[in-house]
mmCIF file of C-alpha atoms in Angstrom:
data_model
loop_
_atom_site.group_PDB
_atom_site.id
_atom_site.type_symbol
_atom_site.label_atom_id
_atom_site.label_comp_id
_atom_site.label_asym_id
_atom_site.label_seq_id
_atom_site.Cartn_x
_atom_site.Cartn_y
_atom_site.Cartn_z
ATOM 1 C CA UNK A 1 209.189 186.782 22.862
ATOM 2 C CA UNK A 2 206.691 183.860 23.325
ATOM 3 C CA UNK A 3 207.581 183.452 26.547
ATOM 4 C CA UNK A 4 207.252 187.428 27.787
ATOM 5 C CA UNK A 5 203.557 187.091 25.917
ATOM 6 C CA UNK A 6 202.652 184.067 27.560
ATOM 7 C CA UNK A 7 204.028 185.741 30.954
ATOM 8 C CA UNK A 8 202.129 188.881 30.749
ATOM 9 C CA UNK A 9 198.893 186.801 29.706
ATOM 10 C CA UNK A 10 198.984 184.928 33.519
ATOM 11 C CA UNK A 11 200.211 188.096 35.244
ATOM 12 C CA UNK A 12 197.159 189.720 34.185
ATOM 13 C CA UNK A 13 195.145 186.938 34.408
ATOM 14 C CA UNK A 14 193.855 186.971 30.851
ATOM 15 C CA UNK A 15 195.686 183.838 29.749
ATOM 16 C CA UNK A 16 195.906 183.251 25.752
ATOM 17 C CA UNK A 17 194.184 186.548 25.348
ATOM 18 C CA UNK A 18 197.200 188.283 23.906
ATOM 19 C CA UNK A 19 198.031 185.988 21.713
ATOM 20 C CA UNK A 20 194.075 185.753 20.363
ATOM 21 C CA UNK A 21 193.972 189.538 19.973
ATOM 22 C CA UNK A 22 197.379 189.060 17.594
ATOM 23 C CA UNK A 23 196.043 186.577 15.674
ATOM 24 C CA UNK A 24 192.461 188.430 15.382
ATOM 25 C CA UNK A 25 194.178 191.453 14.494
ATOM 26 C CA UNK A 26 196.501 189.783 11.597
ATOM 27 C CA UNK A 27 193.097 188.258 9.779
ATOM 28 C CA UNK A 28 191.537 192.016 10.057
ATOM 29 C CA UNK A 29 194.991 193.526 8.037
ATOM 30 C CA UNK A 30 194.300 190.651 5.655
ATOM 31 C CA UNK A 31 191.485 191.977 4.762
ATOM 32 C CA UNK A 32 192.223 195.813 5.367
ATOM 33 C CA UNK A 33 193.148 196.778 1.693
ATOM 34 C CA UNK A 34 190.014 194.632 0.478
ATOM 35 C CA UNK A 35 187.999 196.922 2.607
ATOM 36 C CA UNK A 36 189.634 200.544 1.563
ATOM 37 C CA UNK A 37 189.319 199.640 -2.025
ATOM 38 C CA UNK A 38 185.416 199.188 -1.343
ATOM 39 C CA UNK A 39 185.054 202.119 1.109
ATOM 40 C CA UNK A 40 183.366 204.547 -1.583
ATOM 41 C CA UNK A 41 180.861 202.137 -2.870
ATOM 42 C CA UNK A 42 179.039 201.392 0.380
ATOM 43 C CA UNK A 43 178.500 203.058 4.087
ATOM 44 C CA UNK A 44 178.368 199.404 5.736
ATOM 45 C CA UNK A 45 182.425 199.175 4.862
ATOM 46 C CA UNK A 46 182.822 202.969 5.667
ATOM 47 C CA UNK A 47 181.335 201.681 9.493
ATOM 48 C CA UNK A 48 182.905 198.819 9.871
ATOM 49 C CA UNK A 49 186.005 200.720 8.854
ATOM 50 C CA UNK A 50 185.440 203.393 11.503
ATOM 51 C CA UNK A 51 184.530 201.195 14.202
ATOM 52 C CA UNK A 52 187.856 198.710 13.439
ATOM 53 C CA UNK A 53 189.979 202.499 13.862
ATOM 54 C CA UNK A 54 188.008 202.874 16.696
ATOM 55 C CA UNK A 55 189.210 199.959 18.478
ATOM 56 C CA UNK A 56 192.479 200.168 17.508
ATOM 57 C CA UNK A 57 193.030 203.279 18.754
ATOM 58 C CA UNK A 58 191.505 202.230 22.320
ATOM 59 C CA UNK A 59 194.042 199.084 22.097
ATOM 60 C CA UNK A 60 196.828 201.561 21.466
ATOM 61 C CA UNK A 61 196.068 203.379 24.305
ATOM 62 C CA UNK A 62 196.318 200.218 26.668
ATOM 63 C CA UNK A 63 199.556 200.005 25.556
ATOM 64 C CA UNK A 64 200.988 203.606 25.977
ATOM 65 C CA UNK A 65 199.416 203.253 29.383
ATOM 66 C CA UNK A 66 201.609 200.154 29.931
ATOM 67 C CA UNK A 67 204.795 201.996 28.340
ATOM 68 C CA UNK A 68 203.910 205.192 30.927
ATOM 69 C CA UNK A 69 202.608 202.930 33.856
ATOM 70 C CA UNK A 70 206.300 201.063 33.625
ATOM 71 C CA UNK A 71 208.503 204.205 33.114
ATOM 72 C CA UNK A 72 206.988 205.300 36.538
ATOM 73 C CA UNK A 73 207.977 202.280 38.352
ATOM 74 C CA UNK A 74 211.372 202.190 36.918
ATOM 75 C CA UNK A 75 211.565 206.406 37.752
ATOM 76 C CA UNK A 76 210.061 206.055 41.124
ATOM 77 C CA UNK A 77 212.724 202.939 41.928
ATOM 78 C CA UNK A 78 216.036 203.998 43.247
ATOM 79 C CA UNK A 79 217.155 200.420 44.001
ATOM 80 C CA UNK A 80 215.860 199.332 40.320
ATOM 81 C CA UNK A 81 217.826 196.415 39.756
ATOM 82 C CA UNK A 82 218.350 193.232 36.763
ATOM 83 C CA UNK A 83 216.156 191.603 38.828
ATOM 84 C CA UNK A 84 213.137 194.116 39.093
ATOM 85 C CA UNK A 85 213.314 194.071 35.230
ATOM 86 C CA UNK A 86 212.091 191.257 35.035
ATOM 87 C CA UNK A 87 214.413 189.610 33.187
ATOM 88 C CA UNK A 88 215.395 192.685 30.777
ATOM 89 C CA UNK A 89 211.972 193.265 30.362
ATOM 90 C CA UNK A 90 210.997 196.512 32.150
ATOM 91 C CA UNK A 91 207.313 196.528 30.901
ATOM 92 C CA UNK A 92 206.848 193.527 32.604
ATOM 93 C CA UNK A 93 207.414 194.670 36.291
ATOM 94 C CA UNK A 94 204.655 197.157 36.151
ATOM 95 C CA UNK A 95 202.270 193.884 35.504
ATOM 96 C CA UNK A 96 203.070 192.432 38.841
ATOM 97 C CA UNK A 97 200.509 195.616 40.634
ATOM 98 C CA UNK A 98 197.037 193.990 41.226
ATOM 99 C CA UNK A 99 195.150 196.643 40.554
ATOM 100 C CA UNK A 100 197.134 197.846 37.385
ATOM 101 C CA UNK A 101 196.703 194.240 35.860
ATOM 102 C CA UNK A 102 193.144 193.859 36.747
ATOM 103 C CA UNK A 103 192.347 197.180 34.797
ATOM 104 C CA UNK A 104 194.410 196.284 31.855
ATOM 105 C CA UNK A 105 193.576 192.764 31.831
ATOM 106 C CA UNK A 106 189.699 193.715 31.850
ATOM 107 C CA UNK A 107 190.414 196.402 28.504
ATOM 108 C CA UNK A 108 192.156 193.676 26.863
ATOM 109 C CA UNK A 109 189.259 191.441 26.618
ATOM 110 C CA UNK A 110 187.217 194.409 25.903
ATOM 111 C CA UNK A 111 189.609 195.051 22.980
ATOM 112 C CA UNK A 112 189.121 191.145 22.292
ATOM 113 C CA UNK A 113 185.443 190.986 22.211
ATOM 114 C CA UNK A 114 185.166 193.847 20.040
ATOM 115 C CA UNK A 115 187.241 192.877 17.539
ATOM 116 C CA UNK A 116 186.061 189.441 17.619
ATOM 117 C CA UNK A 117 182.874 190.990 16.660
ATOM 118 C CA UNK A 118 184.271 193.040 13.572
ATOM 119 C CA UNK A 119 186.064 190.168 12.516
ATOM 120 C CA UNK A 120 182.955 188.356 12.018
ATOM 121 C CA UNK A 121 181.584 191.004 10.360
ATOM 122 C CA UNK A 122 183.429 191.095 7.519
ATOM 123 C CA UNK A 123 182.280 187.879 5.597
ATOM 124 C CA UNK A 124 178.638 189.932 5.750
ATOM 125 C CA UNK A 125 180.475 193.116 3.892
ATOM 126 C CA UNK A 126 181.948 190.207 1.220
ATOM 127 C CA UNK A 127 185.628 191.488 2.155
ATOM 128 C CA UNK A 128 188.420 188.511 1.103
ATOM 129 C CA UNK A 129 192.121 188.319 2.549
ATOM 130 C CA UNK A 130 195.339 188.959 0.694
ATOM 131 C CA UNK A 131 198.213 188.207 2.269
ATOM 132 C CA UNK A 132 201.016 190.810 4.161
ATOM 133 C CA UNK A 133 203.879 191.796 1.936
ATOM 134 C CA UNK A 134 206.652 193.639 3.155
ATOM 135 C CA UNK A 135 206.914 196.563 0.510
ATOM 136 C CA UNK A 136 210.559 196.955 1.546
ATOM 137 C CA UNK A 137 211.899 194.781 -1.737
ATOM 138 C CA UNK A 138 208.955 196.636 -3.642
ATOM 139 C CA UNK A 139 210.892 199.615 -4.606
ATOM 140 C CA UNK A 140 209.135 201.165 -7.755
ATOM 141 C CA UNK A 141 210.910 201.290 -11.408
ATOM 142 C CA UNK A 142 209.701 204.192 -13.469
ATOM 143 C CA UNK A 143 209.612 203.435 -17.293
ATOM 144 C CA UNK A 144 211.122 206.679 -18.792
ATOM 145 C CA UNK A 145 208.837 208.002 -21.326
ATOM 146 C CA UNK A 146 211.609 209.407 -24.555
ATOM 147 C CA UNK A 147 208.966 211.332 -26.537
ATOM 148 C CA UNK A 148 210.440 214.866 -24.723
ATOM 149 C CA UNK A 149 209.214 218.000 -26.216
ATOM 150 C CA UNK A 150 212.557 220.107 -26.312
ATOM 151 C CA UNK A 151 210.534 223.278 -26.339
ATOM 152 C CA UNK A 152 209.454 222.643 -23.279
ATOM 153 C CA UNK A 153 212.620 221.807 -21.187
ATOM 154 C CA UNK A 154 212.862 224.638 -18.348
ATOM 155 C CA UNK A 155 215.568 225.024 -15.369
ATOM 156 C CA UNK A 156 219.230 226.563 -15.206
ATOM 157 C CA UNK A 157 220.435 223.207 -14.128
ATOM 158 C CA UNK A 158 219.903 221.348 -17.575
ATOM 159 C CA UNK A 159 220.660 223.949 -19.537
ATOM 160 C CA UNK A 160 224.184 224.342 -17.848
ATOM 161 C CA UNK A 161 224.852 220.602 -17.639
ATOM 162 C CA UNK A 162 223.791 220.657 -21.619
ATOM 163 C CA UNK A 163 226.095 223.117 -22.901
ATOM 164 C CA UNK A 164 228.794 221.470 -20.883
ATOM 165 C CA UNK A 165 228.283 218.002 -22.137
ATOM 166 C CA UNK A 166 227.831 219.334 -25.818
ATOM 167 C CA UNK A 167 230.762 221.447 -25.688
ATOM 168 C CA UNK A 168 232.806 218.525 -24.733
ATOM 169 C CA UNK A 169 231.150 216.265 -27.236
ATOM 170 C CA UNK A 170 231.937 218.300 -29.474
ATOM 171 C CA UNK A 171 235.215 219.343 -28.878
ATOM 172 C CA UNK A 172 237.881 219.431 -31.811
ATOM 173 C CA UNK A 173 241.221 220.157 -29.999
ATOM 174 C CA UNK A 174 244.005 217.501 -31.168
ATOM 175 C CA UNK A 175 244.339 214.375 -29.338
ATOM 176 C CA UNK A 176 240.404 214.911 -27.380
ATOM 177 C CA UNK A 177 238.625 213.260 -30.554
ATOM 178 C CA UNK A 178 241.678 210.430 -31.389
ATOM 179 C CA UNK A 179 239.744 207.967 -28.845
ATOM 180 C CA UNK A 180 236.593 206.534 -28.727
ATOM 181 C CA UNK A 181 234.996 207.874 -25.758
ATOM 182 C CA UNK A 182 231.497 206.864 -23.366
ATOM 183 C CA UNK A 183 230.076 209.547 -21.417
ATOM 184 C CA UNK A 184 227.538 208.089 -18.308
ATOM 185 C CA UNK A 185 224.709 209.886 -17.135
ATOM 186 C CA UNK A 186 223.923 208.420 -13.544
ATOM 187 C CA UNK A 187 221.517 208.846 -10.994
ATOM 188 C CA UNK A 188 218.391 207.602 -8.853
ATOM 189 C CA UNK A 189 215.503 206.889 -11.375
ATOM 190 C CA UNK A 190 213.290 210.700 -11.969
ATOM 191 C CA UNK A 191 215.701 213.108 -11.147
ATOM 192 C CA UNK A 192 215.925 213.733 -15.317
ATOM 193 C CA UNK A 193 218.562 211.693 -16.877
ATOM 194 C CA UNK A 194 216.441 210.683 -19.760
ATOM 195 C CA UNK A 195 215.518 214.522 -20.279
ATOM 196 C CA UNK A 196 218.883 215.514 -20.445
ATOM 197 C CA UNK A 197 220.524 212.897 -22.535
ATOM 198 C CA UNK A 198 217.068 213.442 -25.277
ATOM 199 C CA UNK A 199 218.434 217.477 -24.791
ATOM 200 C CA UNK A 200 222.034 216.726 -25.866
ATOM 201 C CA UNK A 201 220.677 214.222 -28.494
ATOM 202 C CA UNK A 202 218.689 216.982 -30.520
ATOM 203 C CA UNK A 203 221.091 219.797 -29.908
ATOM 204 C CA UNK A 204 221.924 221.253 -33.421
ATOM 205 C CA UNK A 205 225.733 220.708 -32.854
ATOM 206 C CA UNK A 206 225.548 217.266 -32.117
ATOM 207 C CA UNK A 207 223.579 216.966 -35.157
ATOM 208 C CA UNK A 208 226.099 218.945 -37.367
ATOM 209 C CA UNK A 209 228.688 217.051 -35.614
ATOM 210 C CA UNK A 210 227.983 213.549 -36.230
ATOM 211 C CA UNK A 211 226.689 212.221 -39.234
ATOM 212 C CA UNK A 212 224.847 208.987 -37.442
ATOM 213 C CA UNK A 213 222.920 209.202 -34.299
ATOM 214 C CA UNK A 214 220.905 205.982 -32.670
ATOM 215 C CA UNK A 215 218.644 206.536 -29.878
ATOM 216 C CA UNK A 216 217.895 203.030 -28.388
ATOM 217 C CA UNK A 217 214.903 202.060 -26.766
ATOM 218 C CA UNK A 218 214.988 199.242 -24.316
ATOM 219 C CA UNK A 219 211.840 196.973 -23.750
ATOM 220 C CA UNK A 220 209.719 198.203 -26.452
ATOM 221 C CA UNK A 221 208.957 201.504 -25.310
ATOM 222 C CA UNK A 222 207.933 202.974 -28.823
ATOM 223 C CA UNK A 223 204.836 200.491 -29.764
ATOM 224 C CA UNK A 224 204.226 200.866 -26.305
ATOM 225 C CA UNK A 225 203.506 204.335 -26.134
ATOM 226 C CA UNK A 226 201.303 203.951 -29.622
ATOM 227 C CA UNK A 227 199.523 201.465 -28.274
ATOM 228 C CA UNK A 228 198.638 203.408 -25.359
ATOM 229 C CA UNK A 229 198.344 207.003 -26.944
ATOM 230 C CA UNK A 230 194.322 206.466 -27.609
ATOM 231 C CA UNK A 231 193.927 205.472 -23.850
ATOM 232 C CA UNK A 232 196.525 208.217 -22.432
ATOM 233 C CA UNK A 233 194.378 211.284 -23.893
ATOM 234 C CA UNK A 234 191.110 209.923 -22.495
ATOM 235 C CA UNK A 235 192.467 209.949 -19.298
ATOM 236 C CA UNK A 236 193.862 213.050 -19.730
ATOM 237 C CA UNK A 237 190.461 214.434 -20.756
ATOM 238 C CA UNK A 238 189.317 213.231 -17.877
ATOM 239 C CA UNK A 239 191.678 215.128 -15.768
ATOM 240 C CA UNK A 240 190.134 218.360 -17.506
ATOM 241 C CA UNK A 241 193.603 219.900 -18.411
ATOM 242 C CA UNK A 242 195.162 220.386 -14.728
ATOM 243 C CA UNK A 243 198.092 219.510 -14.460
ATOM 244 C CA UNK A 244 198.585 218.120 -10.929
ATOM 245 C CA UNK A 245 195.919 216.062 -11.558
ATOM 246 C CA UNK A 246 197.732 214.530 -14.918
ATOM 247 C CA UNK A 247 200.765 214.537 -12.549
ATOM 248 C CA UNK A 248 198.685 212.303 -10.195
ATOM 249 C CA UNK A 249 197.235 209.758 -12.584
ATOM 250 C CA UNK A 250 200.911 209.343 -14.237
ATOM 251 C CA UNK A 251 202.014 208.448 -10.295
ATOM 252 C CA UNK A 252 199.421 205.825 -10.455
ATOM 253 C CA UNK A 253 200.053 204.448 -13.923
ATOM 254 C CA UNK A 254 204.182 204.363 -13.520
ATOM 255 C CA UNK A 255 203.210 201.950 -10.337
ATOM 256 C CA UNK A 256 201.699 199.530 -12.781
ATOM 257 C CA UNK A 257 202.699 197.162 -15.121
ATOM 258 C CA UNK A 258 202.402 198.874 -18.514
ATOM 259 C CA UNK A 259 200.263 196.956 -20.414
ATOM 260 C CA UNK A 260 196.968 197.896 -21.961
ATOM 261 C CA UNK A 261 194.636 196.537 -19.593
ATOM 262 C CA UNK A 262 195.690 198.130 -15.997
ATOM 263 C CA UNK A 263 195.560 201.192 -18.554
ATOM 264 C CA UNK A 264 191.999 200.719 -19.599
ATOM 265 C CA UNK A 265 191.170 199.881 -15.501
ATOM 266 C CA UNK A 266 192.681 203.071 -14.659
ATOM 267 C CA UNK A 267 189.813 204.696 -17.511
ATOM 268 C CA UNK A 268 187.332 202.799 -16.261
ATOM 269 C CA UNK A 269 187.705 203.375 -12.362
ATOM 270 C CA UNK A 270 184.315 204.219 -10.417
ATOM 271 C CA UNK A 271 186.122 207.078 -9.225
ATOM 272 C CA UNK A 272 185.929 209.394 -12.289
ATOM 273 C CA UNK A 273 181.869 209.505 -11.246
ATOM 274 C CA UNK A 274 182.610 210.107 -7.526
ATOM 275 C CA UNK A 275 180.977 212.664 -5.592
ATOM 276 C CA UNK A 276 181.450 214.232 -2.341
ATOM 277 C CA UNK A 277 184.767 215.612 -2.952
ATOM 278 C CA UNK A 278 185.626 219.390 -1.960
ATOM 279 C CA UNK A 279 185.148 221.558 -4.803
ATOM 280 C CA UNK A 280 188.625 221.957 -5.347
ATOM 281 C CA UNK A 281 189.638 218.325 -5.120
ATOM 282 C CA UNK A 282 189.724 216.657 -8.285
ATOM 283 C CA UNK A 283 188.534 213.078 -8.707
ATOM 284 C CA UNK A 284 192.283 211.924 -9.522
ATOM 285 C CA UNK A 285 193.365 212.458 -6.491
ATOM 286 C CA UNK A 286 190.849 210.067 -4.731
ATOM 287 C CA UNK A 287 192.362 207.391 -7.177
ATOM 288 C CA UNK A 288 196.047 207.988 -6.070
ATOM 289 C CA UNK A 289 195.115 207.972 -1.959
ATOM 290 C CA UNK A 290 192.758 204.642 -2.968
ATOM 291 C CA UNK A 291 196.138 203.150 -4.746
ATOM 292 C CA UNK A 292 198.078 203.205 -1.784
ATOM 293 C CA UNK A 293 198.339 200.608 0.944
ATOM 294 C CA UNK A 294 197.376 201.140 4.070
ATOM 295 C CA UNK A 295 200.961 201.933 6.131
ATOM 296 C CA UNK A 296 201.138 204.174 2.826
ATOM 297 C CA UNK A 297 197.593 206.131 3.749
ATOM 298 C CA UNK A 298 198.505 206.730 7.150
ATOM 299 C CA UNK A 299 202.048 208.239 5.734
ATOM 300 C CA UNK A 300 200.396 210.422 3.511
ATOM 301 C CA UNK A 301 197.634 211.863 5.555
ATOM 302 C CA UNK A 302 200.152 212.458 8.338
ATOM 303 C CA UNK A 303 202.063 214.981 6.450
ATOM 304 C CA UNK A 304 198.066 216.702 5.679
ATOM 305 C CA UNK A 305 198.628 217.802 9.649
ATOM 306 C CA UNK A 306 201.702 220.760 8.958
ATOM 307 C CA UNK A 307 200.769 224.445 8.245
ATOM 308 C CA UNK A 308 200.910 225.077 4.536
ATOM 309 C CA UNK A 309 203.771 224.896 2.441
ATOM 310 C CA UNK A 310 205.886 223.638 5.418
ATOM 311 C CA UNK A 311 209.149 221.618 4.472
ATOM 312 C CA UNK A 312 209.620 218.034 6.014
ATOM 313 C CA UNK A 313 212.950 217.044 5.999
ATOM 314 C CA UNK A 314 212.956 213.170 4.699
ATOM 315 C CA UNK A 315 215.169 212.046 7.887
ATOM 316 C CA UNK A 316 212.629 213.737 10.112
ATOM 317 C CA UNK A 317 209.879 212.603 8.363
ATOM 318 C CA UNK A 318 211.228 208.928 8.860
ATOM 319 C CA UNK A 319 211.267 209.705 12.361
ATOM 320 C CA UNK A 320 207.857 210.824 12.620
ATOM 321 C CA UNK A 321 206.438 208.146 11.157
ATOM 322 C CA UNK A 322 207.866 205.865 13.566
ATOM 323 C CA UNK A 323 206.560 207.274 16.089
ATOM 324 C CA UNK A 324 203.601 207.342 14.842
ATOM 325 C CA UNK A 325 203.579 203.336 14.770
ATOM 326 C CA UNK A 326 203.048 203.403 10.489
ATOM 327 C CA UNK A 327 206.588 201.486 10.093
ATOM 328 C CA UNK A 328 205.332 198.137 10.883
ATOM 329 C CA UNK A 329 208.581 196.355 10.402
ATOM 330 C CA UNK A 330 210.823 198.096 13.057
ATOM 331 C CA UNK A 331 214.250 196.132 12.212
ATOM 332 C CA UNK A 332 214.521 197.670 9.437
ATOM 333 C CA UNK A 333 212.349 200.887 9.832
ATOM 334 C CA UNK A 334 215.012 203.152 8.458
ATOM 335 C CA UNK A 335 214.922 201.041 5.193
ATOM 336 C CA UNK A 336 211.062 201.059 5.014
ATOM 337 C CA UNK A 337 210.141 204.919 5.801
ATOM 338 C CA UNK A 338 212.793 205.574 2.875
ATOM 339 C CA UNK A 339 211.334 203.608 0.405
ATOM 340 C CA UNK A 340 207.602 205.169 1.423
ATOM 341 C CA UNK A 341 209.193 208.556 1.068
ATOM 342 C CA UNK A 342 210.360 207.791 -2.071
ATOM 343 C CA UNK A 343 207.025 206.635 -3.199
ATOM 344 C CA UNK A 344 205.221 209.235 -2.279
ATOM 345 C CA UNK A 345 207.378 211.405 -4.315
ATOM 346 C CA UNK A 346 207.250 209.292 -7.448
ATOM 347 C CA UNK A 347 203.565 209.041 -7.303
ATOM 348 C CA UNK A 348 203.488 213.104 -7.075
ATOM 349 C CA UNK A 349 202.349 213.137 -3.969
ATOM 350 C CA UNK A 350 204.792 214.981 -2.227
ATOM 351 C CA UNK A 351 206.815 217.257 -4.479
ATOM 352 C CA UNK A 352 210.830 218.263 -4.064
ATOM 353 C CA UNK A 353 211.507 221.745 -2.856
ATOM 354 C CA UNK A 354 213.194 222.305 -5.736
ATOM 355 C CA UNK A 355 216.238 224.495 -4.305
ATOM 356 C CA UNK A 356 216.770 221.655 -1.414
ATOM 357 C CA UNK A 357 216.172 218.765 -3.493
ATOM 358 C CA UNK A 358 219.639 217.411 -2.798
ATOM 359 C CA UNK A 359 219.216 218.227 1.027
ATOM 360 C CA UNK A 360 216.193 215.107 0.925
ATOM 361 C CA UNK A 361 213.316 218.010 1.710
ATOM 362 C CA UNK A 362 209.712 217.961 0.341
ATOM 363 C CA UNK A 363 206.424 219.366 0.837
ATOM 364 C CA UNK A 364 202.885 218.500 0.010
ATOM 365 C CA UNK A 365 200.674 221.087 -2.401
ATOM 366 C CA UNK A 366 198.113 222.541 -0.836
ATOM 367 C CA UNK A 367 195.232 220.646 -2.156
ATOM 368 C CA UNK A 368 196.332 217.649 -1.160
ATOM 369 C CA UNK A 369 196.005 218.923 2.226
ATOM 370 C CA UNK A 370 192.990 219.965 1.545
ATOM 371 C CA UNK A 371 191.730 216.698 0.115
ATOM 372 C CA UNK A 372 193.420 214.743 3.270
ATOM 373 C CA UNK A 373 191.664 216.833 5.355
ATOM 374 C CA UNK A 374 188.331 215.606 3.974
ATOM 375 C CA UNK A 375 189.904 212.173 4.602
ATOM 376 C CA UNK A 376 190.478 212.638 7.866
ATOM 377 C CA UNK A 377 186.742 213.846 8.798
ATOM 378 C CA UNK A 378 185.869 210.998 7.934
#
């Protein structure tokens, strides 16, 4: 691959250019989240952040124009041969026209000289680098809160798969009860295995039924939750009693490590005092977007562009996102846009359509799309 960049650099007569605007470009992503994180406190960082979108977008579109210019030459060749690829590289044959290459190779330091100039900028706005992680081998745990309020259980589903575990818990019929038996409750993490085993548990025939019960608690889960319970209702006051924005919070916090301090951050955030917001947009919801990394952003405000309540199915989604150029790592896209897809969801972000939840559909509530929207004016 060194060797097509270093081609396509003397071909349009811009040699070392390409690689400078790679290596220019990878210090700006260094610094990227830095910047989004410190977006709402000043409108220097809000500029520099719309003129760095600015130029991207302009470099994009030098190289659509390259993808376009060489599907023309390849369409408008009838003898198109091996060796008018260019060596199995198609993209490079559409260099070889003076004129094209002048006019790219004359955006391209354009593109360079701009970003040169943002890049220098950010020392000024007192923006530091963190490195690029791949978020593919991120994949999010959620700790399981037990403390379930039976009362409020809801859905046909549970209460089906309830009385049918129950009933066979509790069966007496000879021989069913002789052996000791184990009965697994499996599934991907939030789809309510915790909720139904805590049902079954407190279900006044298992309680007849056996005279000892133990409910284990793995990782020290109850002091936990006491130690948290003072912090948990502030933020909850905070969200003044709606319950998306609770929802949205609890998306943040399950990210986290749970420990008392990245508790307390969450209470403290600037963002409780923010203003600016539509009316209808809650302060919480700011807090989830600024949580996410960037790829993640993009993801999320994307799916802000479908009339309401529309239904994105997750493999189309995927697809979309591709496209789109937010799946950085393309070798193993597939991989990536699954495990964004299945953030999104666990931070409440996008919700299952309930009815198709097995069918991998979604959609995003309707203020979300209207808080994206304010996003995107920006």
């Amino acid at each position: 691959m060194q060797m097509v960049t270093e081609e396509v650099g003397m071909l349009l007569g811009i040699p070392g250019q390409i690689e400078k605007l790679s290596e220019t470009v990878r210090h700006i992503q260094c610094v990227l989240a830095d910047a989004e994180r410190k977006e709402s406190k000043g409108s220097a960082i809000e500029r520099w952040l719309m003129q760095l979108k600015d130029v991207m977008y302009d470099a994009d579109d030098v190289i659509d124009l390259c993808q376009i210019k060489a599907k023309e030459r390849l369409a408008g060749s009838s003898s198109y041969s091996s060796s008018n690829a260019s060596c199995g590289f198609p993209l490079l044959s559409c260099f070889r026209n003076p004129l094209f290459s002048r006019e790219i190779g004359s955006k391209i330091k354009e593109i360079n000289s701009r970003l040169e100039g943002i890049a220098k900028r950010r020392a000024d706005l007192g923006l530091t680098e963190s490195p690029i992680i791949p978020r593919v081998d991120s994949i999010i745990h959620r700790k399981t809160d037990h403390l379930i309020v039976v009362d409020d259980i809801v859905g046909e589903k549970i209460e089906e798969d309830t009385e049918m575990l129950v009933s066979w818990l509790t069966e007496e019929e000879k021989g069913v009860r002789e052996n000791i038996c184990v009965v697994a409750i499996l599934g991907m993490g939030g789809i309510g295995k915790t909720t139904l085993a805590k049902k079954i548990f407190n279900d006044p025939r298992i309680e007849d039924e056996f005279q000892l019960k133990i409910w284990v608690l793995p990782n020290g889960i109850e002091s936990e939750i006491e130690d948290h319970r003072e912090i948990a209702m502030q933020i909850v006051e905070k969200c003044d009693g709606l319950p998306l924005a609770i929802k949205s919070v609890g998306g943040v916090l399950c990210t986290k490590d749970n420990s008392r301090e990245n508790w307390q951050a969450i209470l403290r955030s600037n963002v409780w005092s923010m203003d600016g917001l539509p009316g209808d947009v809650h302060q919480t919801f700011y807090l989830s977007y600024e949580d996410l990394s960037s790829p993640l952003k993009q993801c999320f405000i994307f799916c802000s562009i479908f009339p309401e309540d529309f239904q994105f199915r997750k493999d189309d989604l995927i697809y979309r996102w591709l496209a789109e150029g937010f799946l950085q790592y393309k070798d193993n896209f597939w991989e990536l846009g699954n495990v964004y897809y299945a953030e999104l969801l666990q931070r409440n972000l996008l919700e299952d359509t309930y009815a198709l939840v097995n069918q991998g559909e979604c959609k995003m509530h309707d203020i979300f799309v209207v808080f994206c929207l304010s996003i995107r004016k920006k």
